[in-house]
PDB file of C-alpha atoms in Angstrom:
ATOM      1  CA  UNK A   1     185.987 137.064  21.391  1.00 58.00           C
ATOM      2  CA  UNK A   2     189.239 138.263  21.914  1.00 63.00           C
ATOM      3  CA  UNK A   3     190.363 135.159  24.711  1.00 64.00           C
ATOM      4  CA  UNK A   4     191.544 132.782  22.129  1.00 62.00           C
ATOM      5  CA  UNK A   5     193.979 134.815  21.309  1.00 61.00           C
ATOM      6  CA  UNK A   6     195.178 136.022  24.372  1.00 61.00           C
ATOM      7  CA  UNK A   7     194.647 132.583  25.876  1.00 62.00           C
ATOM      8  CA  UNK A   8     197.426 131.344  23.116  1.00 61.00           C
ATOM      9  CA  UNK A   9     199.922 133.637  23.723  1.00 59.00           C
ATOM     10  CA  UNK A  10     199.137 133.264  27.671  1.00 59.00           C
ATOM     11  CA  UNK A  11     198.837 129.349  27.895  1.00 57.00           C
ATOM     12  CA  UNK A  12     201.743 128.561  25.064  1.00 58.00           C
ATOM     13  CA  UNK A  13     203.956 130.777  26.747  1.00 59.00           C
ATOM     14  CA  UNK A  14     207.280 128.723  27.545  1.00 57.00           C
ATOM     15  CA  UNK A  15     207.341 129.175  31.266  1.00 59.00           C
ATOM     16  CA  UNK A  16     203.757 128.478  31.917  1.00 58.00           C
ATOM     17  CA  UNK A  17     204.207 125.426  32.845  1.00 55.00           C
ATOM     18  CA  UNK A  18     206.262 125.981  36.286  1.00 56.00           C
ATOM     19  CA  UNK A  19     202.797 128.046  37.300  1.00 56.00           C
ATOM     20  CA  UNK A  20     200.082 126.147  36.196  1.00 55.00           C
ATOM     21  CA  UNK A  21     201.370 122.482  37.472  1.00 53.00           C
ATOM     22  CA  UNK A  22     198.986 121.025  40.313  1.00 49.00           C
ATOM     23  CA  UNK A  23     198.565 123.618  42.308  1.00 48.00           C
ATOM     24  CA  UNK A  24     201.468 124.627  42.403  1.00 51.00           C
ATOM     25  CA  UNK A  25     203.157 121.500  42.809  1.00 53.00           C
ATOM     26  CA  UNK A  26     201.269 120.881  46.491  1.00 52.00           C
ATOM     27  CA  UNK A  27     199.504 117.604  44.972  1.00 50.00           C
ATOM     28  CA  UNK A  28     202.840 116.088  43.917  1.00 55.00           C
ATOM     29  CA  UNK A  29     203.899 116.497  47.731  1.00 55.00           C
ATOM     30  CA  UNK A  30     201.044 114.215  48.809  1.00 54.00           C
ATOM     31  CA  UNK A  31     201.524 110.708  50.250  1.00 54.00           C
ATOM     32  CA  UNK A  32     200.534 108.101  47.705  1.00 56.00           C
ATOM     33  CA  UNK A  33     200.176 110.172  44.734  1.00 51.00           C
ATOM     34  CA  UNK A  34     200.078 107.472  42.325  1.00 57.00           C
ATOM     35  CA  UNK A  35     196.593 106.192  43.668  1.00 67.00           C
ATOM     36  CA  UNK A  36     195.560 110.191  42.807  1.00 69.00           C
ATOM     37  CA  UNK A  37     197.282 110.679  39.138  1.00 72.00           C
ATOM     38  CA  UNK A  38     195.816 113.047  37.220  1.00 70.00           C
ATOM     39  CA  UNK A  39     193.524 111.650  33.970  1.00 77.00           C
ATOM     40  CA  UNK A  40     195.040 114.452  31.618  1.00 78.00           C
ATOM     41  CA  UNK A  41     198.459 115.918  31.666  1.00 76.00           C
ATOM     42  CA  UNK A  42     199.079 119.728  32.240  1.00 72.00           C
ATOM     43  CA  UNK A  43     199.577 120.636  28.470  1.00 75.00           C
ATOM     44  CA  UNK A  44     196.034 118.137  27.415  1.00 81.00           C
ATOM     45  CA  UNK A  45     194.359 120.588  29.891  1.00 79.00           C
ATOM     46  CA  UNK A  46     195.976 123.494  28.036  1.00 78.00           C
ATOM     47  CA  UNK A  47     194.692 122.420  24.575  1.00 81.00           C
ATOM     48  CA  UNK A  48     191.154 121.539  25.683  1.00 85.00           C
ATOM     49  CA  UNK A  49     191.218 125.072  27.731  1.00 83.00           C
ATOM     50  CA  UNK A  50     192.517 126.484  24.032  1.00 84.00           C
ATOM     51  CA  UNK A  51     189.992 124.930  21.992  1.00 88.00           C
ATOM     52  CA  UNK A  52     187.260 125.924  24.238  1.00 89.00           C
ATOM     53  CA  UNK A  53     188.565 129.565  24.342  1.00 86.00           C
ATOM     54  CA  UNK A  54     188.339 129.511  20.482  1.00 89.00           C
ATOM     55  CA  UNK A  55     184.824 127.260  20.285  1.00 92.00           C
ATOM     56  CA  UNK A  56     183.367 130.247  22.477  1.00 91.00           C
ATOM     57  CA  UNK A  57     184.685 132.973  20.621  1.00 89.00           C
ATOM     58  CA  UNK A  58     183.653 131.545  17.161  1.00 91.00           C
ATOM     59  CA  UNK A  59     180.263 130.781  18.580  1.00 92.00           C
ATOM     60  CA  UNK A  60     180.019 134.481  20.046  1.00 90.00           C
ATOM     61  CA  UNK A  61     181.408 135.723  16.276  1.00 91.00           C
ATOM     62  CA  UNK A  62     178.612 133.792  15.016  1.00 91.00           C
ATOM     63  CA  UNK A  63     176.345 135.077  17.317  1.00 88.00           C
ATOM     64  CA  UNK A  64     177.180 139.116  16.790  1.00 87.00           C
ATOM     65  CA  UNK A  65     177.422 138.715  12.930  1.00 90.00           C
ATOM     66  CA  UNK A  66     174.651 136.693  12.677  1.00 88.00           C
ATOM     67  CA  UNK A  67     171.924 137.459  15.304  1.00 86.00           C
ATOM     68  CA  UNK A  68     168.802 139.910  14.353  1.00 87.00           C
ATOM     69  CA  UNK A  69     169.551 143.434  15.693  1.00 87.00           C
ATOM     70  CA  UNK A  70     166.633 143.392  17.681  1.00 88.00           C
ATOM     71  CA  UNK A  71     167.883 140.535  19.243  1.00 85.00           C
ATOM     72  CA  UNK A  72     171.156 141.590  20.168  1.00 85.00           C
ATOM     73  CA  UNK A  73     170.471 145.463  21.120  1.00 88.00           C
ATOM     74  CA  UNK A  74     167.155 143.796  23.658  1.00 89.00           C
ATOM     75  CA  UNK A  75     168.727 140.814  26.078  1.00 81.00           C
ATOM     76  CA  UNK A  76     164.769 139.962  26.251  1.00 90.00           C
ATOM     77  CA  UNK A  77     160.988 140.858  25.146  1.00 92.00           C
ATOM     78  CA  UNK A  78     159.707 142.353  27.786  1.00 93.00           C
ATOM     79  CA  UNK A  79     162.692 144.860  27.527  1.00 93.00           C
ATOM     80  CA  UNK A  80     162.079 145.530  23.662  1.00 93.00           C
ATOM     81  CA  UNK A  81     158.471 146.465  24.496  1.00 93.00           C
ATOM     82  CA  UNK A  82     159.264 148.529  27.209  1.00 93.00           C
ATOM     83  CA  UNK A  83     161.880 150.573  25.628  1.00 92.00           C
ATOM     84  CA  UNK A  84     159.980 150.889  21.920  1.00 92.00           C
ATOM     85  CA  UNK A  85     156.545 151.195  22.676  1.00 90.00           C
ATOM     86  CA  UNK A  86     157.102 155.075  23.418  1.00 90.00           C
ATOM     87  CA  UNK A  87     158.429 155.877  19.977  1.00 90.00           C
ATOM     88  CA  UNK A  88     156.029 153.456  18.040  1.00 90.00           C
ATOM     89  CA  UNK A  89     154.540 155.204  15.534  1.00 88.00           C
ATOM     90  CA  UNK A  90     151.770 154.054  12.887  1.00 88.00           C
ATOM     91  CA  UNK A  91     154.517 153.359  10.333  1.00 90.00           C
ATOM     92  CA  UNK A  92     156.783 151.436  12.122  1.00 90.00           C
ATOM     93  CA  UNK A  93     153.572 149.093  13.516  1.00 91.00           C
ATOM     94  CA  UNK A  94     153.004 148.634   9.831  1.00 91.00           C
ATOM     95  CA  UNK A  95     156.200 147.272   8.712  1.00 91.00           C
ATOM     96  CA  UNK A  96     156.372 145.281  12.021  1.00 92.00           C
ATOM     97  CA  UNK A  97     152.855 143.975  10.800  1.00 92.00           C
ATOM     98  CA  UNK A  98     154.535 142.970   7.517  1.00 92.00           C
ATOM     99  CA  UNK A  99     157.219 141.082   9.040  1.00 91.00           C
ATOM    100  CA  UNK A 100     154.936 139.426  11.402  1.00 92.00           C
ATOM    101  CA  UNK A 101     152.388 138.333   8.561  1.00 91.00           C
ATOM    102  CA  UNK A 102     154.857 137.228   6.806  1.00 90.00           C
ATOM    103  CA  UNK A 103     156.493 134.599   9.269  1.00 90.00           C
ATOM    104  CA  UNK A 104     153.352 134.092  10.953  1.00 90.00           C
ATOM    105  CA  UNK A 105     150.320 134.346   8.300  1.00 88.00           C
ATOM    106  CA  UNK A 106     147.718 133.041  11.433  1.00 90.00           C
ATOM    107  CA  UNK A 107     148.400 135.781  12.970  1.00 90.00           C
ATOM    108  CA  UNK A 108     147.390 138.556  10.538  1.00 89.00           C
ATOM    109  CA  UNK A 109     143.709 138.132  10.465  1.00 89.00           C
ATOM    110  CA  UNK A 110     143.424 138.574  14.521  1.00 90.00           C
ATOM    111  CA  UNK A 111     145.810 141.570  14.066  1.00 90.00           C
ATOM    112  CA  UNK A 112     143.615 142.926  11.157  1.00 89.00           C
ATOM    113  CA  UNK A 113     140.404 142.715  12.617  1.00 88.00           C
ATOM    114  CA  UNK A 114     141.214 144.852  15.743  1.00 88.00           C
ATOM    115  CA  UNK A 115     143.019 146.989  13.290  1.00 86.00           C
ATOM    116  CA  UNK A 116     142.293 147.581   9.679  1.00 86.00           C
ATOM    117  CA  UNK A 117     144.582 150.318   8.994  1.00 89.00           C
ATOM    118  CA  UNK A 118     147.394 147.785   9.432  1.00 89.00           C
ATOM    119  CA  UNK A 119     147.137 146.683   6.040  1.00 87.00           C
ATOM    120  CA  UNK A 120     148.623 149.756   4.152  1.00 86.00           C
ATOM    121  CA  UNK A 121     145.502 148.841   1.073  1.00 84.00           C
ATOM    122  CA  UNK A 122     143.539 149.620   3.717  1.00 82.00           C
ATOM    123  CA  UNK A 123     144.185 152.766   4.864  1.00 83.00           C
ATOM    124  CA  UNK A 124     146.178 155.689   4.152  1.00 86.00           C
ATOM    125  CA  UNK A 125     148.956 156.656   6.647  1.00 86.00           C
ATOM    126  CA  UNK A 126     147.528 159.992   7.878  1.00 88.00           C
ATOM    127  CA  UNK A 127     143.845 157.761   8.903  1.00 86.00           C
ATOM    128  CA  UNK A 128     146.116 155.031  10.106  1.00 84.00           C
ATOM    129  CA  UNK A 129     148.304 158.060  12.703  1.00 87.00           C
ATOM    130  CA  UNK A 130     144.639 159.148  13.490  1.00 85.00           C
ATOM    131  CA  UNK A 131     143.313 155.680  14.562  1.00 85.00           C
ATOM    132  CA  UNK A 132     146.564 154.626  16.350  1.00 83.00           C
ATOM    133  CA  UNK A 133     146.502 158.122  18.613  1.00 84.00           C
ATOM    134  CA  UNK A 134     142.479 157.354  18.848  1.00 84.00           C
ATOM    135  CA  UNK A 135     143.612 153.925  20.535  1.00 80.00           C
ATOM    136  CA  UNK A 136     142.333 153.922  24.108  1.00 78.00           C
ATOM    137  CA  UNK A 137     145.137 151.737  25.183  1.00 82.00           C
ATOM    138  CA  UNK A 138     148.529 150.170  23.962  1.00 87.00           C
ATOM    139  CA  UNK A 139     147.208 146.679  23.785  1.00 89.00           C
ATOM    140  CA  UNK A 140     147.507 146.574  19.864  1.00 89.00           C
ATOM    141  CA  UNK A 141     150.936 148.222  19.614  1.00 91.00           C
ATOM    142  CA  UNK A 142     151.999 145.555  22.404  1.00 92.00           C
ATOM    143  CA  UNK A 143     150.788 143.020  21.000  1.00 93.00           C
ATOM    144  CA  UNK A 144     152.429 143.753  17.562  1.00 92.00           C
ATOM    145  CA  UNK A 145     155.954 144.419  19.063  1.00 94.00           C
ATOM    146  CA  UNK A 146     155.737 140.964  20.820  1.00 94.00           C
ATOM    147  CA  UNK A 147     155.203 139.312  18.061  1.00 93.00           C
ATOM    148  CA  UNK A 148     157.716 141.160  15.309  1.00 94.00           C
ATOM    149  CA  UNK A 149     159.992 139.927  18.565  1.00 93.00           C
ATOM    150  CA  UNK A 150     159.140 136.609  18.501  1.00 91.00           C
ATOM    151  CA  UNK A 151     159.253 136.476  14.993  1.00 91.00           C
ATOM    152  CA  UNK A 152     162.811 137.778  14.798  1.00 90.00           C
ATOM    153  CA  UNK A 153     164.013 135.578  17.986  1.00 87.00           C
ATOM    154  CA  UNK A 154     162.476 131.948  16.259  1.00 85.00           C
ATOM    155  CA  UNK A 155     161.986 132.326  13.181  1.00 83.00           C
ATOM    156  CA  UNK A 156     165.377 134.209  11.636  1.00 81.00           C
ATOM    157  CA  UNK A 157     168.291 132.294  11.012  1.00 83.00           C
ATOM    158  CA  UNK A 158     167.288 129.394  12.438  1.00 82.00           C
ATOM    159  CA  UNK A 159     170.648 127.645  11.461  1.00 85.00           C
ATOM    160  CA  UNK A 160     172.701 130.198  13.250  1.00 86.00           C
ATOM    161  CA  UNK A 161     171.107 129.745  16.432  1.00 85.00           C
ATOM    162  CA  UNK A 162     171.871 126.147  16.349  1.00 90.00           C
ATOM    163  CA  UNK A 163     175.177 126.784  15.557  1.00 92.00           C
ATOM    164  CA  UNK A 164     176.029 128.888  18.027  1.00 91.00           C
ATOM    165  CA  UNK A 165     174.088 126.840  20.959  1.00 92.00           C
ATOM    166  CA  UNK A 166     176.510 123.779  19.668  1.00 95.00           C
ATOM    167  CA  UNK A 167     179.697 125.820  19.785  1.00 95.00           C
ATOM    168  CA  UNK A 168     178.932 127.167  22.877  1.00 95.00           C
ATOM    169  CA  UNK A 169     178.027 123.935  24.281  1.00 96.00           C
ATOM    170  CA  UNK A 170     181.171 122.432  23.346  1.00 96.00           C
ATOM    171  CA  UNK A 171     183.278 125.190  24.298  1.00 93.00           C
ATOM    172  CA  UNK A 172     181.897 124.877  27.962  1.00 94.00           C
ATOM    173  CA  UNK A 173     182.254 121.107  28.291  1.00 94.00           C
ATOM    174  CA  UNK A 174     185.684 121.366  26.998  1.00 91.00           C
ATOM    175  CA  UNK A 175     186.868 123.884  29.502  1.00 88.00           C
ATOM    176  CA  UNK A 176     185.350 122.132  31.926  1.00 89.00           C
ATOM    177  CA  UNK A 177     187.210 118.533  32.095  1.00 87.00           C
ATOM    178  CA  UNK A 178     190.263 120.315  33.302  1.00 79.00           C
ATOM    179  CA  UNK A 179     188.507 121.671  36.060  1.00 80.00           C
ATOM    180  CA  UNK A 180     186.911 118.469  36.719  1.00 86.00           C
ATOM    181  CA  UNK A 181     190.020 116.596  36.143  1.00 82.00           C
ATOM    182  CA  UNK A 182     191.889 118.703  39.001  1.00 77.00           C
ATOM    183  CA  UNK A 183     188.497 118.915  41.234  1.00 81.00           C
ATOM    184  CA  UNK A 184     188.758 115.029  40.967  1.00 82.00           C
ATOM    185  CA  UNK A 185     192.422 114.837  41.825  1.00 76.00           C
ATOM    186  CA  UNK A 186     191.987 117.250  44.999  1.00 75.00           C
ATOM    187  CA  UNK A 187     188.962 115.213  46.626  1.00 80.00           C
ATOM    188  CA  UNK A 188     190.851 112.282  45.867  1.00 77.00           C
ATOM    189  CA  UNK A 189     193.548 113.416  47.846  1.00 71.00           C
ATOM    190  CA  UNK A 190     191.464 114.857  50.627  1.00 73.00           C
ATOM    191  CA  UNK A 191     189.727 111.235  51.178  1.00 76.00           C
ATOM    192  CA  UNK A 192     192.986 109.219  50.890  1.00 68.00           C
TER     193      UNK A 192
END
C-alpha cells in the first residue's frame, strides 16, 4: 500500500533518469536504432509505472477496509474450517446459522432438519451444547462453517469485490506496457 508513495519519491527523483534509460543506455549503442525506437518515452513509462503503483494500492486499501474479516484473516475455506472447527461451539454454529439463512434462505430447511436446535425457538442453548457434543461426527458443524464462508466470500459487499478486481486489473496492465514496451525493443534488437 505503501509503493505509491515510495514509488513517487523514487521514480520523480531528478537523477533517475541517467539510471533507468534503456538499459543503461546499451540499446542506444545498437546499429540501426531507429528501426528499434521505443513506443513510450522513459518518463510515459514512469507515469504508467506510477499510476499502477497507486491503482494497486487503492485497490489493496479497498480490499483491507472493505473485505469480511473472515475473509481476510482465512486466504481460503478449507483453511477457515480447519482452523475453527476446534473451537466451534453450539453458539457460534447458531449465529453462523443466522447469517447463512439469511443470505441463503434454501439452505436453512436442509440445515434444520439434521439439526433442530439450530433455530434458537427451538431449543434452548444448554439442549442445543448437549446435542452438538452428542454429534457422532463434525459433518454438521462443517457443513455450517462452509457455508457462513461462502456466504461472507459472495454474498458481502459485492460492489467492493468488483472494485477491487478492476483496480487491480488495471494496475497490472498498466505496469506492464513498460515492460512490454522494453521486452519489445530488446527482441527487436536481438533479431535485427
Amino acid at each position: 500500500m505503501a509503493a505509491p508513495f515510495i514509488g513517487y519519491a523514487i521514480l520523480y527523483h531528478s537523477t533517475v533518469e541517467r539510471y533507468l534509460g534503456g538499459l543503461g543506455g546499451l540499446l542506444s549503442l545498437q546499429t540501426d536504432v531507429g528501426s528499434c525506437a521505443p513506443w513510450l518515452t522513459m518518463w510515459q513509462k514512469l507515469n504508467l509505472t506510477y499510476l499502477a503503483l497507486v491503482l494497486l494500492g487503492v485497490g489493496s486499501i479497498v480490499f483491507r477496509t472493505l473485505a469480511p474479516k473472515t475473509i481476510k484473516i482465512y486466504g481460503n475455506i478449507s483453511h477457515y474450517v480447519e482452523r475453527e472447527l476446534p473451537r466451534v461451539t453450539a453458539r457460534n454454529l447458531r449465529s453462523l446459522f443466522v447469517t447463512v439463512s439469511a443470505r441463503r434462505p434454501h439452505l436453512r430447511g436442509d440445515f434444520l432438519e439434521r439439526a433442530a436446535w439450530l433455530a434458537r425457538d427451538k431449543a434452548s442453548l444448554k439442549s442445543a451444547s448437549d446435542s452438538l457434543q452428542q454429534a457422532k461426527d463434525d459433518q454438521l458443524a462443517i457443513d455450517v462453517l462452509r457455508s457462513y464462508y461462502n456466504v461472507m466470500n459472495r454474498y458481502t459487499l459485492r460492489l467492493a469485490v468488483y472494485l477491487t478486481i478492476a483496480l487491480y486489473a488495471l494496475g497490472f496492465i498498466l505496469l506492464s506496457a513498460a515492460g512490454l514496451d522494453l521486452t519489445r525493443r530488446v527482441l527487436c534488437v536481438m533479431i535485427k
